[in-house]
């Protein structure tokens, strides 16, 4: 399908060197709507919604703030550490909002799955169902995050 | 998920139409000279066709922007009194109902096609764009650099200790366009012909990657500013400072300024860091304890490693406040850190009796 002007505008903003060094699409050759669709299907197959995943990420992000950038064991199962940088980053989708620059690292100590995300990732997933393109350093693989967080 | 449906309902017709409009505008649009009247007192004449944010900047009026005019930060608001055309769909997400009613617009989205009248806050007239040369780069830690910029044009600056500048990062291998980021000034206001910034590397950061891996002595860059209302209030109150990492930049400017005038104010600076690797400018701040009899520098490590041999304070900072505050009602605080850190510090200071409105902060 041909890209709508809106999808094109968003994908242009997602290119490397526009809003962030590496952009948001990695080396994925699919269009944005295809990326969104496939990831939506994956999480549906596991019986979750993007909102469920976002809510869980937000929970660990908030809880780990209690440790002021030191590692913290949450619910006896998740080792979480957060680096908070200065400044805020914008979303490539057209709307108002700024997201803290931070990196949250989580290890599920039962199955040893490790995953990292940023506050922008939480917003992407909750509001846009966007997990980033394949090959993007900050892509949140839906399957991995479900296994890590639930 | 609304966006997914918007995208899927795209039509080839709308795509082609917008291409035709762009081509038509390129070949046929000639808006001639347009007059921009600012605050009913300054008139500038520009060639029509560009956006208002750039037209103003070319005429040395700098409206704050965090996205370089790409319509994604919502910082570049001005009150458009006349001639700005209809509000665009790209602006609407950033404007509240009351702003829309009040004719507030995003200046980067307004095309100058006719005479325009706008209103901006008076203080924006003091903001300048400086061409500057990088004359010193100091590695303070493994991820923090201090960079001194000699101002070339204009060649002096007036600012208050605690304010910040926007640094424009040039296009480089990893950035297709000029981007700008805010950095607190770490040098003192008395030095007018140069400024220092303290910049911490952010992994995969577009500006900090340039600063840490590409920038070199002699490079010429643009700085815009000064901005911000985080500065020392003109009182004689005792002061508690709390800031770690690159948050030291504005506090350094404030304390060095006091040191220059051998201030006798009672001041305590708590510098939070993880390990000794994250400490910097320690000797310099200990030196200020000698110039200023009532100044104390208190580095606190949250996770010293056994090899650090650290004998100083450890853990969280707030429990230490009670030992350093002598009169809470006559104490101000200046904090620079993450919202979580600021909330915890503010809570403890208020517990000890410091007035909430005397706690000033620059939140990450
Ligand atoms: C008033 C003010 C004063 C400041 N003063 C200072 C100062 O004195 N010193 C200092 O060092 N800093 C300061 N800052 C911060 C500074 O402005 C920059 O924000 C900071 O240096 C990072 O900029 P950057 O371009 O390197 O990062 P950016 O490229 O803008 O952002 C990087 C961040 O974006 C996110 N991100 C990137 N790619 C992705 C992706 N694909 N998916 C999800 N998330 C992603 C991550 O969270 C990453 O950490 C200040 C900020 C403000 C507002
Ligand atoms: S400059 Fe960022 S929205 Fe206009
Ligand atoms: Zn968004």
XYZ file of C-alpha atoms and ligand atoms in Angstrom, chain A residues 91-96 99 120 123-124 127-128, ligand 3:
13
model
C 8.078 11.680 19.984
C 8.119 11.403 16.184
C 4.333 10.974 16.116
C 2.532 14.319 15.867
C 1.365 15.347 19.328
C 2.475 17.303 22.351
C 9.905 12.173 27.520
C 9.997 7.075 25.239
C 5.050 6.006 25.581
C 5.518 4.416 22.140
C 0.051 5.290 22.964
C 1.066 4.029 19.544
Zn 3.904 9.740 20.705
